[in-house]
Coordinates of C-alpha atoms in Angstrom, one line a residue:
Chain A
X1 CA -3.8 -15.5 32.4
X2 CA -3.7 -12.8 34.3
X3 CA -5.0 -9.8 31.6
X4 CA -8.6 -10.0 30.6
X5 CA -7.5 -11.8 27.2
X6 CA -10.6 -13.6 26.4
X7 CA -9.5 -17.2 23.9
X8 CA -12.2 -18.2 21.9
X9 CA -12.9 -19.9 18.4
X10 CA -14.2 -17.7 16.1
X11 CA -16.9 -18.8 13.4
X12 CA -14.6 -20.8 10.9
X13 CA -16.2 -19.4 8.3
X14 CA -14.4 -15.8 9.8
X15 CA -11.5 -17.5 10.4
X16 CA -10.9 -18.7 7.3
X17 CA -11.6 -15.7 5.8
X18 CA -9.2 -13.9 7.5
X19 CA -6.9 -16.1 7.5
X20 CA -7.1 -16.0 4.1
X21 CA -6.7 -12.4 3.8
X22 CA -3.6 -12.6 6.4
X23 CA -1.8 -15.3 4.8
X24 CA -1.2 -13.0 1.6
X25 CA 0.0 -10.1 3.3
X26 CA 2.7 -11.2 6.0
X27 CA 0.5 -10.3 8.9
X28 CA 0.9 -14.1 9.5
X29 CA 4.5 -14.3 9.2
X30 CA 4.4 -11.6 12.1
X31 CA 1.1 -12.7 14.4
X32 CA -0.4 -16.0 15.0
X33 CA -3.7 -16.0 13.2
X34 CA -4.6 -19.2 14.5
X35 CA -5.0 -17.7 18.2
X36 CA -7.4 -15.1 18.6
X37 CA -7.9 -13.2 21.5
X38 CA -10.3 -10.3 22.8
X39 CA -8.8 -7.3 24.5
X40 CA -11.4 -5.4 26.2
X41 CA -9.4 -1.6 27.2
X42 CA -8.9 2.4 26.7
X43 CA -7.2 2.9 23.7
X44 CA -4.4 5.5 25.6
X45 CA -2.2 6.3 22.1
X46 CA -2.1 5.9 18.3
X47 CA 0.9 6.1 16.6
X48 CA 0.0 7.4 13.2
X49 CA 2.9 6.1 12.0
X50 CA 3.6 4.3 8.5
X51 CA 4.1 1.5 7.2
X52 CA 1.4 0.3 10.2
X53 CA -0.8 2.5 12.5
X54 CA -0.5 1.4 16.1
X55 CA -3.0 1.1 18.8
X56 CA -2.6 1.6 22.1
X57 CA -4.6 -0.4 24.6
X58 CA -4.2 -0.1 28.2
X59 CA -6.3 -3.2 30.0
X60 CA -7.3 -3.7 33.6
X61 CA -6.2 -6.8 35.4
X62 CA -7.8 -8.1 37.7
X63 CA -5.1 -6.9 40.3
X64 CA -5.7 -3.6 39.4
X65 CA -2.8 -2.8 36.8
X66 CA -2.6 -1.6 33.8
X67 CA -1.3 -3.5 30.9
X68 CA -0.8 -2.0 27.6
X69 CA -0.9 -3.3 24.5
X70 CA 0.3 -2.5 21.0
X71 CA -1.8 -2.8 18.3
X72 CA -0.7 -2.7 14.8
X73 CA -2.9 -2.2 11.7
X74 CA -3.1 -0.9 8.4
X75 CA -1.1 1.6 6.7
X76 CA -2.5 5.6 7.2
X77 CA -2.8 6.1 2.9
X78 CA -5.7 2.6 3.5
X79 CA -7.5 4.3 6.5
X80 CA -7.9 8.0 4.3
X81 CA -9.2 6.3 1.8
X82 CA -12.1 5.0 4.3
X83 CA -12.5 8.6 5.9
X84 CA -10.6 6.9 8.7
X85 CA -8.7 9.4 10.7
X86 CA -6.1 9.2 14.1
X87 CA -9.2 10.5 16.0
X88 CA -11.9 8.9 14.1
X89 CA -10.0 5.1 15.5
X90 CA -9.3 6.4 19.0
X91 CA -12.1 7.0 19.6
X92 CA -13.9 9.3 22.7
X93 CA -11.7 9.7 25.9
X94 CA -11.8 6.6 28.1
X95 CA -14.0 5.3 26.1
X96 CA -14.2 1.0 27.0
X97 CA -13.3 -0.5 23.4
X98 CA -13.5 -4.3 22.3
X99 CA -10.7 -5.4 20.2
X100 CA -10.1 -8.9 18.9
X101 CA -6.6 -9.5 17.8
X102 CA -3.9 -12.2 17.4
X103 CA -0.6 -12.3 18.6
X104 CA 2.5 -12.1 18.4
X105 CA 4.5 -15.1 16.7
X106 CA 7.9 -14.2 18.2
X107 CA 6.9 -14.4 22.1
X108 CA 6.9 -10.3 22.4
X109 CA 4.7 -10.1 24.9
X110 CA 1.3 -7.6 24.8
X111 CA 2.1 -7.7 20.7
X112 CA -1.2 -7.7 18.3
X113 CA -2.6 -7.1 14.9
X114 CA -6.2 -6.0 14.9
X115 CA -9.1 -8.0 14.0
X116 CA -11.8 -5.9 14.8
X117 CA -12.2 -3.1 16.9
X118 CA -15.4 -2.3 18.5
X119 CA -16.1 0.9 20.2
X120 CA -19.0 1.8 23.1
X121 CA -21.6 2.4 20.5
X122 CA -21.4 -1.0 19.1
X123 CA -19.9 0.4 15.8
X124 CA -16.7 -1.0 14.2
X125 CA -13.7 -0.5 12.5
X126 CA -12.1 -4.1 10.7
X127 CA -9.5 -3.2 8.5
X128 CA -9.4 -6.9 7.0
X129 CA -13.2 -8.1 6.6
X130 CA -15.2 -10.1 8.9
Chain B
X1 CA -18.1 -35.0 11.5
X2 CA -17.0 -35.8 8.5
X3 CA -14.2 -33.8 6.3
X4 CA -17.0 -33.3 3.3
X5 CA -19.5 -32.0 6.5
X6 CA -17.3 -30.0 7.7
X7 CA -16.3 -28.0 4.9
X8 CA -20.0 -28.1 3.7
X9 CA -20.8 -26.5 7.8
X10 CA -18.2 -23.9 6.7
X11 CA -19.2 -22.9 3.7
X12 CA -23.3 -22.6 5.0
X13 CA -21.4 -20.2 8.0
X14 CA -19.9 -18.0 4.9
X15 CA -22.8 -18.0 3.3
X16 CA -24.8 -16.9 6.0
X17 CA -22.5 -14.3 7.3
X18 CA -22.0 -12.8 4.1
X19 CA -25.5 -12.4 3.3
X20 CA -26.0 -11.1 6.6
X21 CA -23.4 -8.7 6.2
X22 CA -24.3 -7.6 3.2
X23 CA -27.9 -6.7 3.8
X24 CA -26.5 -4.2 6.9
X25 CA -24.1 -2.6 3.7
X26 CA -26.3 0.7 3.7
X27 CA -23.4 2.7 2.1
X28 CA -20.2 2.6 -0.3
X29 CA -17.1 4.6 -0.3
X30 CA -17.6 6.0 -3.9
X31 CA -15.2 4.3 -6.2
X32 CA -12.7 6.2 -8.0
X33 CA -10.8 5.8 -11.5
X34 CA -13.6 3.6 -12.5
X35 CA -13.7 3.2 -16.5
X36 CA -17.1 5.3 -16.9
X37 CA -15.1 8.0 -14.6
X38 CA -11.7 7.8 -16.8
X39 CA -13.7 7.5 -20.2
X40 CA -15.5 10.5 -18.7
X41 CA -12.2 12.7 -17.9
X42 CA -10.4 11.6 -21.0
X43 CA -12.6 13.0 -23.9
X44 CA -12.3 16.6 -21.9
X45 CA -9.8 19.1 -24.0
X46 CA -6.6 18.5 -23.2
X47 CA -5.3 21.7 -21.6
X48 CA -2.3 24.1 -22.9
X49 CA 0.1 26.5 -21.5
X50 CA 0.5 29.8 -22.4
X51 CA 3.5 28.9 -24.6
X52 CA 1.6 26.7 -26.7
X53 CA 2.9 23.1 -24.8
X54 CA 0.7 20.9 -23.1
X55 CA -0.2 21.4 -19.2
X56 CA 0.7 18.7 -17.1
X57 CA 0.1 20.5 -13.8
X58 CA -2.1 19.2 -11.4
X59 CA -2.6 16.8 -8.4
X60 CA -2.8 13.7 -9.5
X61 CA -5.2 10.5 -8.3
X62 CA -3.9 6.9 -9.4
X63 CA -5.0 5.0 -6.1
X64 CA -1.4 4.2 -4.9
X65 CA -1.4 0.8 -6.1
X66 CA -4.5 -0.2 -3.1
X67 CA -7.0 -0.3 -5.5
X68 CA -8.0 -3.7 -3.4
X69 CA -8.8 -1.6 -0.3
X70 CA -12.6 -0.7 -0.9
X71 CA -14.1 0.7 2.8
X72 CA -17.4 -0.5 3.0
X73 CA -20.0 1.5 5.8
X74 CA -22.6 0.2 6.9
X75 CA -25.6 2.3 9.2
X76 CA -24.4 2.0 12.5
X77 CA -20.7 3.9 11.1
X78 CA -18.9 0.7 11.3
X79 CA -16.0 0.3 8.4
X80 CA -14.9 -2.5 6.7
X81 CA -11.2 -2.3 4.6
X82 CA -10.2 -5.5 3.2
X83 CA -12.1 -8.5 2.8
X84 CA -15.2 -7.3 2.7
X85 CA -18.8 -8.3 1.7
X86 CA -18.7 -9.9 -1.7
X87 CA -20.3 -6.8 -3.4
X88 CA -21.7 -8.7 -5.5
X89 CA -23.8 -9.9 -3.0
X90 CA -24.1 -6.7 -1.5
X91 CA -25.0 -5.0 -5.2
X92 CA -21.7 -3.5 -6.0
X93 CA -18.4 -4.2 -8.4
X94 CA -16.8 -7.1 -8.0
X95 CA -14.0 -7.0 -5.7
X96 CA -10.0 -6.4 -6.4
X97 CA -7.9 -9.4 -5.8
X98 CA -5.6 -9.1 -2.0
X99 CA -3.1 -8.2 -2.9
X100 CA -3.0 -7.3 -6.4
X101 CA -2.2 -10.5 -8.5
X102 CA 1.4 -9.3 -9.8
X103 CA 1.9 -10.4 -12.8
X104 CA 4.5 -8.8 -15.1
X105 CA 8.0 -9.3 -13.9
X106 CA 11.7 -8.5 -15.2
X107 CA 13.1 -11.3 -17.5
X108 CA 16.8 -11.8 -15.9
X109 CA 19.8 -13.6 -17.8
X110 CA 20.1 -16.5 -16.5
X111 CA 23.1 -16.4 -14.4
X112 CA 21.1 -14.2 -12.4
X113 CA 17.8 -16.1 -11.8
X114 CA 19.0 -17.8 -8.6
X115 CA 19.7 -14.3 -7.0
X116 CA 16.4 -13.6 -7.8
X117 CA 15.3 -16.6 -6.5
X118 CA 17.4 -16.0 -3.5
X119 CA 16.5 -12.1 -2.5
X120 CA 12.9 -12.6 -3.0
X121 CA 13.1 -16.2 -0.4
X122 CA 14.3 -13.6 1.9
X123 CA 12.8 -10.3 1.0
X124 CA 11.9 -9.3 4.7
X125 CA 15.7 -9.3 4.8
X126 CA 17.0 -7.6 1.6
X127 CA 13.8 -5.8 0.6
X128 CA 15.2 -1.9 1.6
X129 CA 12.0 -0.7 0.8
X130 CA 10.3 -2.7 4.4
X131 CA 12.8 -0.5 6.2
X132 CA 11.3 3.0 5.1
X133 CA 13.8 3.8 2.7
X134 CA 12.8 5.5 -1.0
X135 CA 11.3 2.9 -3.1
X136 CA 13.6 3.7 -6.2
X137 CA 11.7 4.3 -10.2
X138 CA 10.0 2.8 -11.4
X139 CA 8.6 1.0 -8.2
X140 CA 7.7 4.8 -7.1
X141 CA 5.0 4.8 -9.4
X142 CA 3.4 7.4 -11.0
X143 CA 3.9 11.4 -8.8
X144 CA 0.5 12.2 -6.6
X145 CA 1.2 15.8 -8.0
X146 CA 3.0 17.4 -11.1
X147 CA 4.5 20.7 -11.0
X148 CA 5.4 22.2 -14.4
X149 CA 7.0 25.7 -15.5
X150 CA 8.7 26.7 -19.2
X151 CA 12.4 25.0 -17.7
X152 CA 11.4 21.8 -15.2
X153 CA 8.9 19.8 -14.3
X154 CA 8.6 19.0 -10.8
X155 CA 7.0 15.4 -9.5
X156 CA 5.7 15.6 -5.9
X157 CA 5.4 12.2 -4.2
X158 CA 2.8 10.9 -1.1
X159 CA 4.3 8.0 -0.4
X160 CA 3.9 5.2 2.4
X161 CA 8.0 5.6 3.1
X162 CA 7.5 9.3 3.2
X163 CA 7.7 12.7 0.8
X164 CA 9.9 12.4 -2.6
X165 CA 10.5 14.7 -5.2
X166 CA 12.3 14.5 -8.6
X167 CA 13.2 17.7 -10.5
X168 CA 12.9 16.7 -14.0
X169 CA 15.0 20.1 -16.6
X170 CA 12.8 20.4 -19.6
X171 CA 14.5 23.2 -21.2
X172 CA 17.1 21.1 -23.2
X173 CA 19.9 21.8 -20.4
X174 CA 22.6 19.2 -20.9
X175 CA 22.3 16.4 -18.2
X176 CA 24.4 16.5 -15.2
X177 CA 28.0 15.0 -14.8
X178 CA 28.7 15.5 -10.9
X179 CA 25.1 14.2 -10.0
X180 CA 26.0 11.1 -7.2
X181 CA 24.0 7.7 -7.9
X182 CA 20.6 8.3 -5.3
X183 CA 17.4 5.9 -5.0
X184 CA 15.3 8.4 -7.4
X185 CA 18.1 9.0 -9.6
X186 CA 19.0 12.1 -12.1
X187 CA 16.1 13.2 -14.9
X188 CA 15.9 15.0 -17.6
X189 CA 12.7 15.2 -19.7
X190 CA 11.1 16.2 -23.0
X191 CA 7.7 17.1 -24.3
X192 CA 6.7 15.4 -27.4
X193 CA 3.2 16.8 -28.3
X194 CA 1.0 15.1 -25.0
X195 CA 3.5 13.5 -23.8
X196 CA 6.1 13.9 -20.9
X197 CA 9.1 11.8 -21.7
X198 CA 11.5 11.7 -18.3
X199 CA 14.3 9.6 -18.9
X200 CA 16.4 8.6 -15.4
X201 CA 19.9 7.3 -14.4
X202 CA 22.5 7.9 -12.0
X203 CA 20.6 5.3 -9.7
X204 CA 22.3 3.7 -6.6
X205 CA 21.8 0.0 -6.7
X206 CA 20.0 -0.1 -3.2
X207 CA 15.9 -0.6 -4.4
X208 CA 14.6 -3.1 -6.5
X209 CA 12.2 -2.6 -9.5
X210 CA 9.2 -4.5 -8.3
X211 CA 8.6 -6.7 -5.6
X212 CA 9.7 -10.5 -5.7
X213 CA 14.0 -9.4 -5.8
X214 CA 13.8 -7.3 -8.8
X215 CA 17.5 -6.1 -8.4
X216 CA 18.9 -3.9 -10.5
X217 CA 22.7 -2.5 -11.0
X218 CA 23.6 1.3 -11.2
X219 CA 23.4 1.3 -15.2
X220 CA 19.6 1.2 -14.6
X221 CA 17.9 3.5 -17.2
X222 CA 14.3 4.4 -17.0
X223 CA 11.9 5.9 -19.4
X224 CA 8.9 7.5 -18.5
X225 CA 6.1 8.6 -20.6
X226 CA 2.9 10.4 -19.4
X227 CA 0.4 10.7 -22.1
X228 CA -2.3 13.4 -21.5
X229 CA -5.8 13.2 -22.6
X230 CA -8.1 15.4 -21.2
X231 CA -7.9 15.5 -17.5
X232 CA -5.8 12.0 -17.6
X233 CA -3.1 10.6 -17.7
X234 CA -1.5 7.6 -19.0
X235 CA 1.7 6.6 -17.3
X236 CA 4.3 4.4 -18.5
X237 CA 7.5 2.7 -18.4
X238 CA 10.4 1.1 -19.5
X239 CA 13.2 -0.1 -17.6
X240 CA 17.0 -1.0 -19.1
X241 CA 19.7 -2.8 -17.3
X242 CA 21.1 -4.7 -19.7
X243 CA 24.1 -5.8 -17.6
X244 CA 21.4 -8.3 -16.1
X245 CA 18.2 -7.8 -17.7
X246 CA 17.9 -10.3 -20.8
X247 CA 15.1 -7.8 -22.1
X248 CA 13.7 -4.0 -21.5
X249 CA 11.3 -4.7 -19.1
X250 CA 7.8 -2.8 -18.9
X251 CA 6.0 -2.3 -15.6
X252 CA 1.8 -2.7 -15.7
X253 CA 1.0 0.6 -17.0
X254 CA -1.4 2.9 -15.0
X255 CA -4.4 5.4 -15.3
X256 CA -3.9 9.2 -13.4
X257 CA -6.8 11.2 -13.3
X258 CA -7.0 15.0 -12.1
X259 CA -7.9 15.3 -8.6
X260 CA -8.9 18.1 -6.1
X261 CA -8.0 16.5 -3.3
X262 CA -5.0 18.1 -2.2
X263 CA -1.6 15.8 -0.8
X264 CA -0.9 15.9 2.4
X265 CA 2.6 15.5 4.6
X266 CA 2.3 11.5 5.0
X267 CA 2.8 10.2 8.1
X268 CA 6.4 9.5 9.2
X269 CA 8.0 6.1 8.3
X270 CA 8.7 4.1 10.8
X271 CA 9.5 0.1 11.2
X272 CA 8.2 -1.5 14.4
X273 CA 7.6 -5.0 12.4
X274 CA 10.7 -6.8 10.9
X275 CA 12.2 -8.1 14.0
X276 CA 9.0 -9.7 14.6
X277 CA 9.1 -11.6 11.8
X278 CA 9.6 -15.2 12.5
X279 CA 9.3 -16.9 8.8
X280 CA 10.8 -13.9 6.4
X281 CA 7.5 -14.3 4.5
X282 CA 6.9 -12.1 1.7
X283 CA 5.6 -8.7 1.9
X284 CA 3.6 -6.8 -0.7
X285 CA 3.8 -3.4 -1.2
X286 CA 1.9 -2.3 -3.5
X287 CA 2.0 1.5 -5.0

């Protein structure tokens, strides 16, 4: 591939877990939970948008463009009740961010739920465990 | 390796990574509506108006139905939602099922089980309440705030598909006869000593009463009754349809406790998932 979309096989202990959590909640009717991938970017937008937030992440190729990604996540009411806030998940400006993800079921192309993100600091935000 | 080696290997990798996990958990979101907390609010006087009738103003918490969503933080600021640390590992309540096990549901006639059947097989489909309209009562739930004078009482909704209100006439006016069927339907209510009674019809027959293809028709009647005791409330509900119910039906009751976190403007509703959907699998919503 040419995006910096980094396979790999999780710890099957997190995978099942998540998984788990997934399968209950249509997340894997939408995204394939059994293909996770790690998006390292610039989170350039969040819709705060309902029923699911959406994350932004534009990601270098290695030719020098700029793919972007969108992101979806939990519903805004779940993220208040963790002090979570539209500026709290996006972040500093330009800041480099981890995120693991799956993808898309449907074939929509730069299409994700999120995992995990991980900022600069090495602190994280995973709206469904690990 | 062996099937029995494998699934011992996995669960020595939860193990590990929950206890792991759980020794970084240096702080809790505090929980809320806990039954020390309620106990607590509920043996508080139960306030009055001026005219002698009990106060039901106030912003209301009842936890939206996520109760399951408890945000664990550890020391570094990272958040965890869902899924989280056992706390019981991590020396904290146990956790809420994901989602909520729901467990009451409408008792149909029988002629109308396989519609049932058939709505809730393709809920992502029929389900109007995945496509940001209002989720109809008594799906709503209980109002975040309640806003009462001597002629109505006004319920305030922060909802996930957006801002809903319902003006509820208290004052004995007789109901409405031009009112056209809507999602949240007409209301007029009574107070019986603590409680509200709000009794609701005129509904379209566009939301469902729960989750799983709870139709209903438009002679859907609802009856609402919100019990004060001290700074709580106690919210429940009947639902009527008899044209396809074979029995009132009573949602899972719920707790409301006074709050002074104020509601906000939710954030706007907007689908960007059901054409994704390859499967039609269900979809909770809880509230």
């Amino acid at each position: 591939m040419r995006c910096r979309v980094t396979g790999f096989v999780a710890v099957a202990a997190v995978l099942l877990v998540v998984s788990t959590a997934l399968a209950h909640h249509s997340v894997s009717g939408q995204f394939d939970v059994n293909k996770p991938l790690t998006l390292k970017g610039v989170i350039s937008k969040i819709d705060w948008i309902n029923p699911h937030v959406y994350v932004h992440l534009d990601v270098k190729e290695k030719d020098g463009s700029t793919t972007t990604w969108a992101l979806s996540t939990l519903p805004t009411a779940m993220m208040r009740r963790a002090g979570l806030t539209r500026e709290t998940l996006a972040g500093k400006p330009g800041e480099e961010v981890t995120i693991d993800a799956v993808p898309a079921r449907d074939g929509s192309k730069n299409l994700g739920w999120i995992n995990r993100i991980t900022y600069a600091d090495g602190h994280s935000f995973a709206p469904t465990g690990q | 390796m062996t099937y029995r080696a494998l699934i011992g290997s996995v669960i020595v990798a939860m193990s590990l990574a929950a206890a792991s996990v759980a020794a970084q958990v240096s702080a809790r979101v505090p929980q809320r509506g806990t039954p020390e907390q309620l106990k607590q609010l509920s043996s508080k006087p139960t306030p009055k108006l001026a005219d002698g009738r009990t106060d039901f103003n106030g912003t209301w918490d009842h936890l939206g139905g996520i109760e399951f969503v408890r945000p664990q933080t550890k020391a570094d600021g990272s958040i965890c939602l869902i899924g989280c640390t056992p706390p019981s590992r991590a020396g904290g309540p146990p956790p809420a099922p994901f989602p909520p096990v729901q467990t009451d549901f409408p008792k149909y006639k029988p002629e109308f089980v396989a519609k049932v059947k058939d709505l809730t097989e393709h809920q992502v489909k029929y389900d109007t309440v995945l496509q940001c309209q209002p989720p109809g009562v008594p799906r709503i739930g209980p109002p975040s705030k309640i806003v009462q004078n001597a002629r109505e009482v006004v319920f305030l909704y922060d909802d996930v598909n957006g801002s809903f209100f319902r003006i509820i006439p208290t004052d004995g006016r007789p109901r409405r006869k031009d009112v056209p069927a809507s999602y949240l339907g007409d209301a007029v209510g009574r107070i019986e000593g603590d409680t509200l009674v709000v009794e609701t019809t005129s509904f379209n027959d566009e939301t469902w009463l729960t989750d799983n293809g709870a139709f209903h028709t438009k002679d859907l009647k609802v009856t609402e009754r919100f019990r004060r005791r001290g700074d709580t409330i106690e919210y429940s509900a009947i639902v009527q349809d008899p044209s396809v119910l074979a029995e009132p039906w009573s949602p899972k009751g719920q707790m409301m406790w006074i709050t002074d976190v104020e509601i906000e403007e939710p954030a706007r509703c907007e689908d960007r998932d059901l054409e994704h959907i390859v499967d039609g699998s269900h979809h909770d919503n809880p509230r």
